[in-house]
Coordinates of C-alpha atoms and ligand atoms in Angstrom, one line a residue:
X1 CA 154.4 102.0 217.5
X2 CA 157.1 101.0 215.1
X3 CA 158.3 97.4 214.4
X4 CA 161.7 97.1 216.2
X5 CA 164.3 95.3 214.1
X6 CA 167.5 94.2 215.9
X7 CA 170.2 93.0 213.4
X8 CA 170.5 89.3 213.5
X9 CA 167.0 88.9 214.7
X10 CA 163.6 89.8 213.2
X11 CA 164.5 88.7 209.7
X12 CA 160.9 88.8 208.6
X13 CA 160.5 92.5 209.5
X14 CA 163.9 93.3 207.9
X15 CA 162.9 91.6 204.7
X16 CA 159.6 93.4 204.6
X17 CA 161.2 96.8 205.3
X18 CA 163.9 96.2 202.6
X19 CA 161.3 95.0 200.0
X20 CA 159.3 98.2 200.5
X21 CA 162.4 100.4 200.4
X22 CA 163.3 98.8 197.0
X23 CA 159.9 99.7 195.8
X24 CA 160.1 103.4 197.0
X25 CA 160.5 106.0 194.2
X26 CA 161.8 109.0 196.2
X27 CA 164.1 108.2 199.2
X28 CA 165.5 110.9 201.4
X29 CA 167.4 110.9 204.7
X30 CA 167.3 113.0 207.8
X31 CA 170.5 112.7 209.9
X32 CA 171.5 114.0 213.3
X33 CA 174.3 113.8 215.9
X34 CA 173.9 110.0 216.3
X35 CA 175.3 109.2 212.9
X36 CA 178.6 111.0 213.7
X37 CA 179.2 109.6 217.2
X38 CA 181.2 106.7 215.9
X39 CA 183.4 109.2 214.0
X40 CA 184.4 110.5 217.4
X41 CA 182.1 113.5 217.5
X42 CA 180.0 113.5 220.7
X43 CA 176.5 114.7 220.7
X44 CA 176.8 118.4 221.7
X45 CA 173.9 117.9 224.1
X46 CA 175.2 114.8 225.7
X47 CA 177.3 114.8 228.9
X48 CA 180.7 116.3 228.1
X49 CA 179.3 117.7 224.9
X50 CA 180.0 121.4 223.9
X51 CA 176.6 122.5 225.2
X52 CA 177.4 121.2 228.7
X53 CA 180.6 123.2 228.8
X54 CA 179.4 126.3 227.0
X55 CA 175.8 127.3 227.9
X56 CA 174.3 128.0 224.4
X57 CA 172.3 131.0 225.7
X58 CA 175.6 132.5 226.8
X59 CA 177.7 131.7 223.8
X60 CA 175.8 130.4 220.8
X61 CA 173.3 133.1 220.0
X62 CA 173.6 135.7 217.2
X63 CA 173.1 138.4 219.9
X64 CA 176.3 137.2 221.7
X65 CA 178.2 137.2 218.4
X66 CA 177.1 140.8 217.6
X67 CA 177.8 142.1 221.1
X68 CA 181.0 140.2 222.0
X69 CA 182.5 138.2 219.1
X70 CA 185.7 137.5 221.0
X71 CA 183.8 135.8 223.7
X72 CA 181.7 133.8 221.2
X73 CA 184.9 132.6 219.5
X74 CA 186.0 130.8 222.7
X75 CA 183.0 128.5 222.0
X76 CA 183.4 128.4 218.2
X77 CA 187.0 127.2 218.7
X78 CA 185.9 124.4 221.1
X79 CA 183.2 123.4 218.5
X80 CA 185.7 123.6 215.7
X81 CA 188.2 121.3 217.5
X82 CA 185.4 118.8 218.1
X83 CA 184.8 118.3 214.4
X84 CA 188.3 118.9 213.0
X85 CA 190.2 115.9 211.4
X86 CA 187.2 113.5 211.8
X87 CA 186.5 110.8 209.2
X88 CA 183.2 109.6 207.8
X89 CA 182.1 106.2 209.1
X90 CA 180.3 103.2 207.6
X91 CA 176.9 104.9 207.9
X92 CA 177.9 108.0 206.0
X93 CA 179.5 105.8 203.3
X94 CA 176.4 103.7 203.0
X95 CA 174.3 106.8 202.3
X96 CA 176.8 107.9 199.7
X97 CA 176.5 104.5 198.0
X98 CA 172.7 104.8 198.0
X99 CA 172.9 108.2 196.3
X100 CA 175.5 107.0 193.8
X101 CA 173.2 104.1 192.9
X102 CA 170.5 106.7 192.1
X103 CA 168.3 105.7 195.0
X104 CA 168.8 108.5 197.5
X105 CA 167.7 112.0 196.4
X106 CA 168.7 114.2 199.3
X107 CA 170.2 114.1 202.8
X108 CA 168.8 116.7 205.2
X109 CA 171.3 117.0 208.1
X110 CA 171.3 118.7 211.4
X111 CA 175.1 118.2 211.6
X112 CA 177.7 120.8 210.8
X113 CA 180.6 118.3 210.5
X114 CA 180.8 117.9 206.7
X115 CA 181.1 114.1 207.0
X116 CA 178.4 113.3 204.5
X117 CA 180.3 115.3 201.8
X118 CA 183.6 113.7 202.9
X119 CA 182.0 110.3 202.3
X120 CA 181.0 111.4 198.8
X121 CA 177.4 112.5 199.2
X122 CA 176.5 115.3 196.9
X123 CA 173.0 116.6 197.6
X124 CA 173.4 117.5 201.3
X125 CA 171.0 120.1 202.8
X126 CA 172.6 121.5 205.9
X127 CA 169.8 122.9 208.1
X128 CA 172.3 124.3 210.6
X129 CA 175.0 125.4 208.1
X130 CA 178.5 124.0 208.1
X131 CA 181.6 124.2 210.3
X132 CA 184.0 124.1 207.4
X133 CA 183.7 127.7 206.3
X134 CA 183.8 131.2 207.8
X135 CA 181.1 133.7 207.0
X136 CA 181.0 137.5 207.1
X137 CA 177.4 138.4 208.0
X138 CA 178.2 142.1 207.0
X139 CA 179.5 141.8 203.4
X140 CA 178.7 138.2 202.5
X141 CA 182.3 136.9 202.3
X142 CA 182.6 133.1 202.6
X143 CA 185.9 131.3 202.9
X144 CA 187.5 128.1 204.3
X145 CA 188.0 127.7 208.1
X146 CA 191.6 126.7 208.7
X147 CA 193.5 125.2 211.6
X148 CA 194.9 128.6 212.3
X149 CA 191.3 129.7 213.3
X150 CA 191.1 127.0 216.0
X151 CA 194.0 128.5 218.0
X152 CA 194.7 131.9 219.4
X153 CA 192.2 134.4 220.8
X154 CA 189.6 136.8 219.5
X155 CA 187.5 136.9 216.4
X156 CA 189.3 136.7 213.0
X157 CA 188.6 139.7 210.7
X158 CA 186.9 139.6 207.3
X159 CA 189.6 140.0 204.6
X160 CA 187.2 142.2 202.6
X161 CA 185.5 144.5 205.2
X162 CA 187.6 143.9 208.4
X163 CA 184.6 143.2 210.5
X164 CA 184.4 140.0 212.7
X165 CA 183.8 136.7 211.0
X166 CA 181.8 133.8 212.4
X167 CA 181.7 130.1 211.4
X168 CA 179.2 129.4 208.7
X169 CA 176.9 127.7 211.2
X170 CA 173.4 128.7 212.2
X171 CA 173.5 130.3 215.6
X172 CA 170.5 130.4 217.9
X173 CA 168.4 133.3 216.7
X174 CA 169.4 132.9 213.1
X175 CA 167.3 131.4 210.3
X176 CA 167.7 127.7 209.5
X177 CA 169.0 127.0 205.9
X178 CA 167.7 125.4 202.8
X179 CA 164.1 125.1 203.9
X180 CA 162.6 125.7 200.4
X181 CA 164.7 122.9 199.0
X182 CA 163.9 120.6 201.9
X183 CA 160.2 121.2 201.5
X184 CA 160.5 120.2 197.8
X185 CA 162.4 117.0 198.7
X186 CA 159.8 116.1 201.4
X187 CA 156.9 116.8 199.1
X188 CA 157.8 113.9 196.9
X189 CA 159.6 111.7 199.4
X190 CA 157.9 108.3 199.9
X191 CA 160.5 106.7 202.2
X192 CA 162.4 108.8 204.8
X193 CA 165.5 107.3 206.6
X194 CA 165.7 109.0 210.0
X195 CA 169.2 108.3 211.3
X196 CA 170.8 109.3 214.6
X197 CA 168.1 111.7 215.7
X198 CA 164.8 111.5 217.4
X199 CA 163.6 114.5 215.3
X200 CA 162.3 116.4 218.2
X201 CA 163.8 119.8 217.4
X202 CA 162.2 122.2 214.9
X203 CA 162.4 122.1 211.9
X204 CA 163.5 118.4 211.7
X205 CA 160.5 117.5 213.9
X206 CA 158.1 118.3 211.1
X207 CA 159.7 116.2 208.4
X208 CA 158.7 112.7 209.3
X209 CA 155.1 113.9 209.8
X210 CA 155.0 115.5 206.4
X211 CA 156.2 112.3 204.7
X212 CA 153.9 110.1 206.8
X213 CA 150.8 112.2 206.1
X214 CA 151.3 111.6 202.4
X215 CA 151.5 107.9 202.9
X216 CA 155.3 107.6 203.0
X217 CA 157.3 105.2 205.2
X218 CA 159.6 106.2 208.0
X219 CA 162.7 104.1 208.6
X220 CA 164.3 105.0 211.9
X221 CA 167.9 104.1 212.8
X222 CA 168.7 104.8 216.5
X223 CA 170.3 103.1 219.5
X224 CA 167.0 102.6 221.1
X225 CA 163.3 103.5 221.0
X226 CA 162.6 107.3 220.8
X227 CA 159.5 109.5 220.8
X228 CA 159.4 108.9 217.1
X229 CA 159.4 105.1 217.6
X230 CA 156.5 105.5 220.1
X231 CA 154.5 107.9 218.0
X232 CA 155.0 111.0 220.2
X233 CA 156.5 113.3 217.7
X234 CA 154.2 115.7 215.9
X235 CA 155.0 119.2 214.8
X236 CA 152.2 120.4 212.6
X237 CA 149.5 119.7 215.2
X238 CA 147.9 117.0 213.1
X239 CA 148.5 114.3 215.6
X240 CA 151.5 112.2 216.3
X241 CA 153.5 110.2 213.8
X242 CA 155.5 107.1 214.5
X243 CA 158.2 105.5 212.5
X244 CA 157.3 102.3 210.7
X245 CA 160.5 100.5 211.7
X246 CA 163.2 101.1 214.2
X247 CA 166.5 99.5 213.3
X248 CA 168.0 99.4 216.7
X249 CA 171.8 99.6 217.2
X250 CA 174.8 101.7 216.1
X251 CA 174.2 103.5 212.8
X252 CA 177.4 102.0 211.5
X253 CA 175.8 98.5 211.7
X254 CA 172.1 99.2 210.9
X255 CA 172.4 101.7 208.0
X256 CA 174.9 99.6 205.9
X257 CA 172.7 96.5 206.6
X258 CA 169.6 98.0 205.1
X259 CA 171.4 100.0 202.3
X260 CA 173.4 96.9 201.1
X261 CA 170.2 94.9 200.9
X262 CA 168.9 97.6 198.5
X263 CA 171.9 98.3 196.4
X264 CA 174.5 95.6 197.1
X265 CA 177.5 95.7 199.3
X266 CA 180.7 97.8 199.3
Ligands
LIG301 ZN1 183.0 141.2 205.4

Protein backbone atom coordinates (compact mmCIF):
# COMPACT_ATOMS: atom_id res chain seq x y z
CA UNK A 1 0.00 0.00 0.00
CA UNK A 2 1.27 3.43 -0.95
CA UNK A 3 1.78 6.36 1.40
CA UNK A 4 -1.08 8.75 0.71
CA UNK A 5 0.02 12.38 0.60
CA UNK A 6 -2.66 15.07 0.72
CA UNK A 7 -1.32 18.56 -0.11
CA UNK A 8 -1.11 20.68 3.01
CA UNK A 9 -0.87 17.59 5.22
CA UNK A 10 1.68 14.78 5.43
CA UNK A 11 4.67 17.12 5.07
CA UNK A 12 7.04 14.36 6.17
CA UNK A 13 6.02 11.95 3.43
CA UNK A 14 6.11 14.78 0.89
CA UNK A 15 9.64 15.73 1.94
CA UNK A 16 10.81 12.13 1.71
CA UNK A 17 9.21 11.63 -1.71
CA UNK A 18 10.75 14.86 -3.03
CA UNK A 19 14.17 14.01 -1.60
CA UNK A 20 14.17 10.65 -3.36
CA UNK A 21 12.92 12.19 -6.61
CA UNK A 22 15.80 14.69 -6.52
CA UNK A 23 18.17 11.72 -6.23
CA UNK A 24 16.59 9.82 -9.14
CA UNK A 25 18.71 9.61 -12.28
CA UNK A 26 16.14 8.69 -14.93
CA UNK A 27 12.64 10.07 -14.39
CA UNK A 28 9.77 9.24 -16.77
CA UNK A 29 6.03 9.93 -16.68
CA UNK A 30 2.96 7.93 -17.66
CA UNK A 31 -0.14 10.05 -18.19
CA UNK A 32 -3.79 9.29 -18.83
CA UNK A 33 -7.16 10.97 -19.14
CA UNK A 34 -7.07 12.42 -15.62
CA UNK A 35 -4.34 14.91 -16.45
CA UNK A 36 -6.51 16.55 -19.13
CA UNK A 37 -9.84 16.66 -17.28
CA UNK A 38 -9.09 20.14 -15.96
CA UNK A 39 -8.36 21.27 -19.52
CA UNK A 40 -12.01 20.50 -20.22
CA UNK A 41 -11.58 17.07 -21.81
CA UNK A 42 -13.77 14.50 -20.03
CA UNK A 43 -12.49 10.96 -19.61
CA UNK A 44 -13.95 9.15 -22.64
CA UNK A 45 -14.98 6.29 -20.33
CA UNK A 46 -16.71 8.48 -17.73
CA UNK A 47 -20.44 9.30 -17.80
CA UNK A 48 -21.10 11.58 -20.76
CA UNK A 49 -17.74 10.64 -22.31
CA UNK A 50 -17.48 9.69 -25.97
CA UNK A 51 -17.55 5.95 -25.21
CA UNK A 52 -20.91 6.26 -23.44
CA UNK A 53 -22.41 7.91 -26.53
CA UNK A 54 -20.62 5.84 -29.18
CA UNK A 55 -20.15 2.18 -28.30
CA UNK A 56 -16.46 1.57 -29.09
CA UNK A 57 -17.24 -1.89 -30.52
CA UNK A 58 -19.61 -0.31 -32.97
CA UNK A 59 -17.53 2.74 -33.94
CA UNK A 60 -13.94 2.62 -32.78
CA UNK A 61 -12.51 -0.56 -34.27
CA UNK A 62 -10.34 -0.81 -37.37
CA UNK A 63 -12.89 -3.24 -38.82
CA UNK A 64 -15.63 -0.59 -38.69
CA UNK A 65 -13.34 1.94 -40.40
CA UNK A 66 -12.54 -0.53 -43.17
CA UNK A 67 -16.16 -1.58 -43.64
CA UNK A 68 -17.98 1.73 -43.18
CA UNK A 69 -15.65 4.75 -42.90
CA UNK A 70 -18.53 7.22 -43.18
CA UNK A 71 -20.15 5.72 -40.06
CA UNK A 72 -16.83 5.67 -38.21
CA UNK A 73 -16.39 9.38 -38.97
CA UNK A 74 -19.51 10.29 -36.97
CA UNK A 75 -17.57 9.13 -33.89
CA UNK A 76 -14.22 10.62 -35.04
CA UNK A 77 -15.90 14.03 -35.38
CA UNK A 78 -17.36 13.81 -31.86
CA UNK A 79 -13.93 12.83 -30.53
CA UNK A 80 -12.25 15.60 -32.52
CA UNK A 81 -14.64 18.22 -31.17
CA UNK A 82 -13.92 17.05 -27.59
CA UNK A 83 -10.21 17.81 -27.94
CA UNK A 84 -10.34 20.83 -30.28
CA UNK A 85 -9.27 24.24 -28.95
CA UNK A 86 -8.23 22.92 -25.53
CA UNK A 87 -5.30 24.42 -23.61
CA UNK A 88 -2.67 22.64 -21.48
CA UNK A 89 -3.11 23.06 -17.72
CA UNK A 90 -0.72 23.49 -14.78
CA UNK A 91 0.06 19.76 -14.66
CA UNK A 92 1.08 19.62 -18.34
CA UNK A 93 3.19 22.76 -17.86
CA UNK A 94 4.89 21.36 -14.74
CA UNK A 95 6.02 18.27 -16.70
CA UNK A 96 7.36 20.54 -19.46
CA UNK A 97 9.39 22.43 -16.81
CA UNK A 98 10.75 19.17 -15.43
CA UNK A 99 11.89 18.15 -18.94
CA UNK A 100 13.35 21.60 -19.69
CA UNK A 101 15.37 21.32 -16.47
CA UNK A 102 16.85 18.08 -17.78
CA UNK A 103 15.07 15.97 -15.15
CA UNK A 104 12.34 14.24 -17.19
CA UNK A 105 13.44 11.91 -19.97
CA UNK A 106 10.14 10.87 -21.50
CA UNK A 107 6.39 11.17 -21.20
CA UNK A 108 4.42 8.08 -22.16
CA UNK A 109 0.82 9.15 -22.69
CA UNK A 110 -2.44 7.34 -23.33
CA UNK A 111 -3.97 10.65 -24.41
CA UNK A 112 -4.49 11.82 -28.00
CA UNK A 113 -5.08 15.50 -27.16
CA UNK A 114 -1.60 16.87 -27.91
CA UNK A 115 -1.60 18.94 -24.70
CA UNK A 116 1.86 17.81 -23.55
CA UNK A 117 3.38 19.13 -26.78
CA UNK A 118 1.26 22.29 -26.52
CA UNK A 119 2.77 22.83 -23.05
CA UNK A 120 6.30 22.52 -24.49
CA UNK A 121 7.16 18.88 -23.77
CA UNK A 122 9.36 17.39 -26.49
CA UNK A 123 9.84 13.69 -25.86
CA UNK A 124 6.23 12.51 -25.81
CA UNK A 125 5.50 8.89 -26.68
CA UNK A 126 1.86 8.57 -27.71
CA UNK A 127 0.73 4.96 -27.19
CA UNK A 128 -2.62 5.65 -28.84
CA UNK A 129 -1.45 8.01 -31.57
CA UNK A 130 -2.60 11.61 -31.90
CA UNK A 131 -5.81 13.39 -32.78
CA UNK A 132 -4.07 16.32 -34.46
CA UNK A 133 -3.30 14.60 -37.76
CA UNK A 134 -5.02 12.53 -40.42
CA UNK A 135 -3.57 9.27 -41.63
CA UNK A 136 -3.96 7.24 -44.82
CA UNK A 137 -3.51 3.58 -43.88
CA UNK A 138 -3.31 2.70 -47.60
CA UNK A 139 -0.46 4.91 -48.87
CA UNK A 140 1.04 6.30 -45.65
CA UNK A 141 0.07 9.97 -46.17
CA UNK A 142 -0.04 12.05 -42.95
CA UNK A 143 -1.37 15.58 -42.70
CA UNK A 144 -2.94 18.01 -40.27
CA UNK A 145 -6.52 17.60 -39.10
CA UNK A 146 -8.32 20.91 -39.58
CA UNK A 147 -11.57 22.42 -38.33
CA UNK A 148 -13.09 21.58 -41.72
CA UNK A 149 -12.77 17.88 -40.88
CA UNK A 150 -14.90 18.30 -37.74
CA UNK A 151 -17.99 19.37 -39.70
CA UNK A 152 -19.92 17.80 -42.56
CA UNK A 153 -20.45 14.14 -43.26
CA UNK A 154 -18.57 11.21 -44.65
CA UNK A 155 -14.89 10.32 -44.61
CA UNK A 156 -12.41 12.80 -46.11
CA UNK A 157 -10.38 11.39 -49.02
CA UNK A 158 -6.60 11.04 -49.10
CA UNK A 159 -5.13 13.80 -51.31
CA UNK A 160 -2.66 11.29 -52.73
CA UNK A 161 -4.63 8.07 -53.32
CA UNK A 162 -8.26 9.23 -52.84
CA UNK A 163 -9.06 6.47 -50.35
CA UNK A 164 -10.67 7.27 -46.94
CA UNK A 165 -8.53 8.93 -44.29
CA UNK A 166 -8.75 8.29 -40.56
CA UNK A 167 -7.48 10.33 -37.60
CA UNK A 168 -3.93 9.33 -36.62
CA UNK A 169 -5.28 7.60 -33.52
CA UNK A 170 -4.94 3.93 -32.64
CA UNK A 171 -8.29 2.23 -33.15
CA UNK A 172 -9.26 -0.93 -31.30
CA UNK A 173 -7.68 -3.75 -33.26
CA UNK A 174 -4.66 -1.66 -34.32
CA UNK A 175 -1.16 -1.92 -32.84
CA UNK A 176 -0.21 0.51 -30.09
CA UNK A 177 2.65 2.88 -30.98
CA UNK A 178 6.21 3.55 -29.84
CA UNK A 179 6.56 0.39 -27.77
CA UNK A 180 10.26 -0.12 -28.55
CA UNK A 181 11.09 3.40 -27.41
CA UNK A 182 8.86 3.03 -24.35
CA UNK A 183 10.63 -0.21 -23.43
CA UNK A 184 14.01 1.57 -23.64
CA UNK A 185 12.76 4.42 -21.44
CA UNK A 186 11.33 2.01 -18.86
CA UNK A 187 14.49 -0.11 -18.82
CA UNK A 188 16.49 2.75 -17.32
CA UNK A 189 13.72 4.56 -15.42
CA UNK A 190 14.23 4.70 -11.65
CA UNK A 191 11.29 7.01 -10.85
CA UNK A 192 7.99 6.83 -12.71
CA UNK A 193 5.34 9.53 -12.30
CA UNK A 194 1.92 7.95 -12.96
CA UNK A 195 -0.55 10.81 -13.50
CA UNK A 196 -4.28 10.70 -14.10
CA UNK A 197 -4.47 6.98 -14.78
CA UNK A 198 -4.78 3.86 -12.70
CA UNK A 199 -2.68 2.07 -15.35
CA UNK A 200 -5.06 -0.83 -15.67
CA UNK A 201 -5.20 -1.08 -19.45
CA UNK A 202 -2.52 -2.82 -21.49
CA UNK A 203 0.14 -1.74 -22.33
CA UNK A 204 0.25 1.00 -19.65
CA UNK A 205 -0.50 -1.61 -16.98
CA UNK A 206 2.90 -3.23 -17.42
CA UNK A 207 4.99 -0.09 -17.03
CA UNK A 208 4.82 0.54 -13.25
CA UNK A 209 5.61 -3.11 -12.65
CA UNK A 210 8.64 -3.02 -14.96
CA UNK A 211 10.04 -0.01 -13.10
CA UNK A 212 9.16 -1.39 -9.67
CA UNK A 213 10.80 -4.77 -10.34
CA UNK A 214 14.09 -3.02 -11.06
CA UNK A 215 13.90 -1.16 -7.77
CA UNK A 216 12.45 2.05 -9.18
CA UNK A 217 9.94 4.24 -7.36
CA UNK A 218 6.34 4.85 -8.40
CA UNK A 219 4.87 8.32 -7.78
CA UNK A 220 1.14 8.22 -8.36
CA UNK A 221 -1.01 11.36 -8.86
CA UNK A 222 -4.75 10.64 -8.82
CA UNK A 223 -7.96 11.97 -7.29
CA UNK A 224 -8.15 9.03 -4.91
CA UNK A 225 -6.72 5.58 -4.24
CA UNK A 226 -6.71 3.20 -7.21
CA UNK A 227 -5.76 -0.43 -7.77
CA UNK A 228 -2.21 0.85 -8.26
CA UNK A 229 -2.30 2.50 -4.81
CA UNK A 230 -3.58 -0.73 -3.29
CA UNK A 231 -1.13 -2.99 -5.08
CA UNK A 232 -3.65 -4.70 -7.30
CA UNK A 233 -2.11 -3.91 -10.69
CA UNK A 234 0.13 -6.52 -12.19
CA UNK A 235 0.55 -7.27 -15.83
CA UNK A 236 3.50 -9.58 -16.33
CA UNK A 237 2.16 -12.14 -13.89
CA UNK A 238 4.97 -11.59 -11.40
CA UNK A 239 2.72 -10.39 -8.61
CA UNK A 240 1.11 -7.08 -7.95
CA UNK A 241 2.90 -3.77 -7.69
CA UNK A 242 1.78 -0.79 -5.68
CA UNK A 243 2.77 2.83 -6.00
CA UNK A 244 5.16 4.12 -3.34
CA UNK A 245 3.24 7.38 -2.86
CA UNK A 246 -0.17 8.58 -3.94
CA UNK A 247 -0.43 12.36 -4.21
CA UNK A 248 -4.14 12.73 -3.78
CA UNK A 249 -6.02 15.55 -5.49
CA UNK A 250 -6.34 17.30 -8.85
CA UNK A 251 -3.25 16.87 -11.02
CA UNK A 252 -3.12 20.66 -11.47
CA UNK A 253 -2.35 20.92 -7.74
CA UNK A 254 -0.30 17.82 -6.96
CA UNK A 255 2.00 17.68 -10.00
CA UNK A 256 3.23 21.31 -9.77
CA UNK A 257 3.63 20.85 -6.01
CA UNK A 258 6.11 18.00 -6.45
CA UNK A 259 7.80 19.30 -9.61
CA UNK A 260 8.43 22.75 -8.13
CA UNK A 261 10.05 21.16 -5.09
CA UNK A 262 12.46 19.42 -7.46
CA UNK A 263 13.25 22.15 -10.00
CA UNK A 264 11.87 25.40 -8.58
CA UNK A 265 8.64 27.24 -9.34
CA UNK A 266 7.25 28.87 -12.48
ZN1 LIG B 1 -3.53 7.59 -49.41
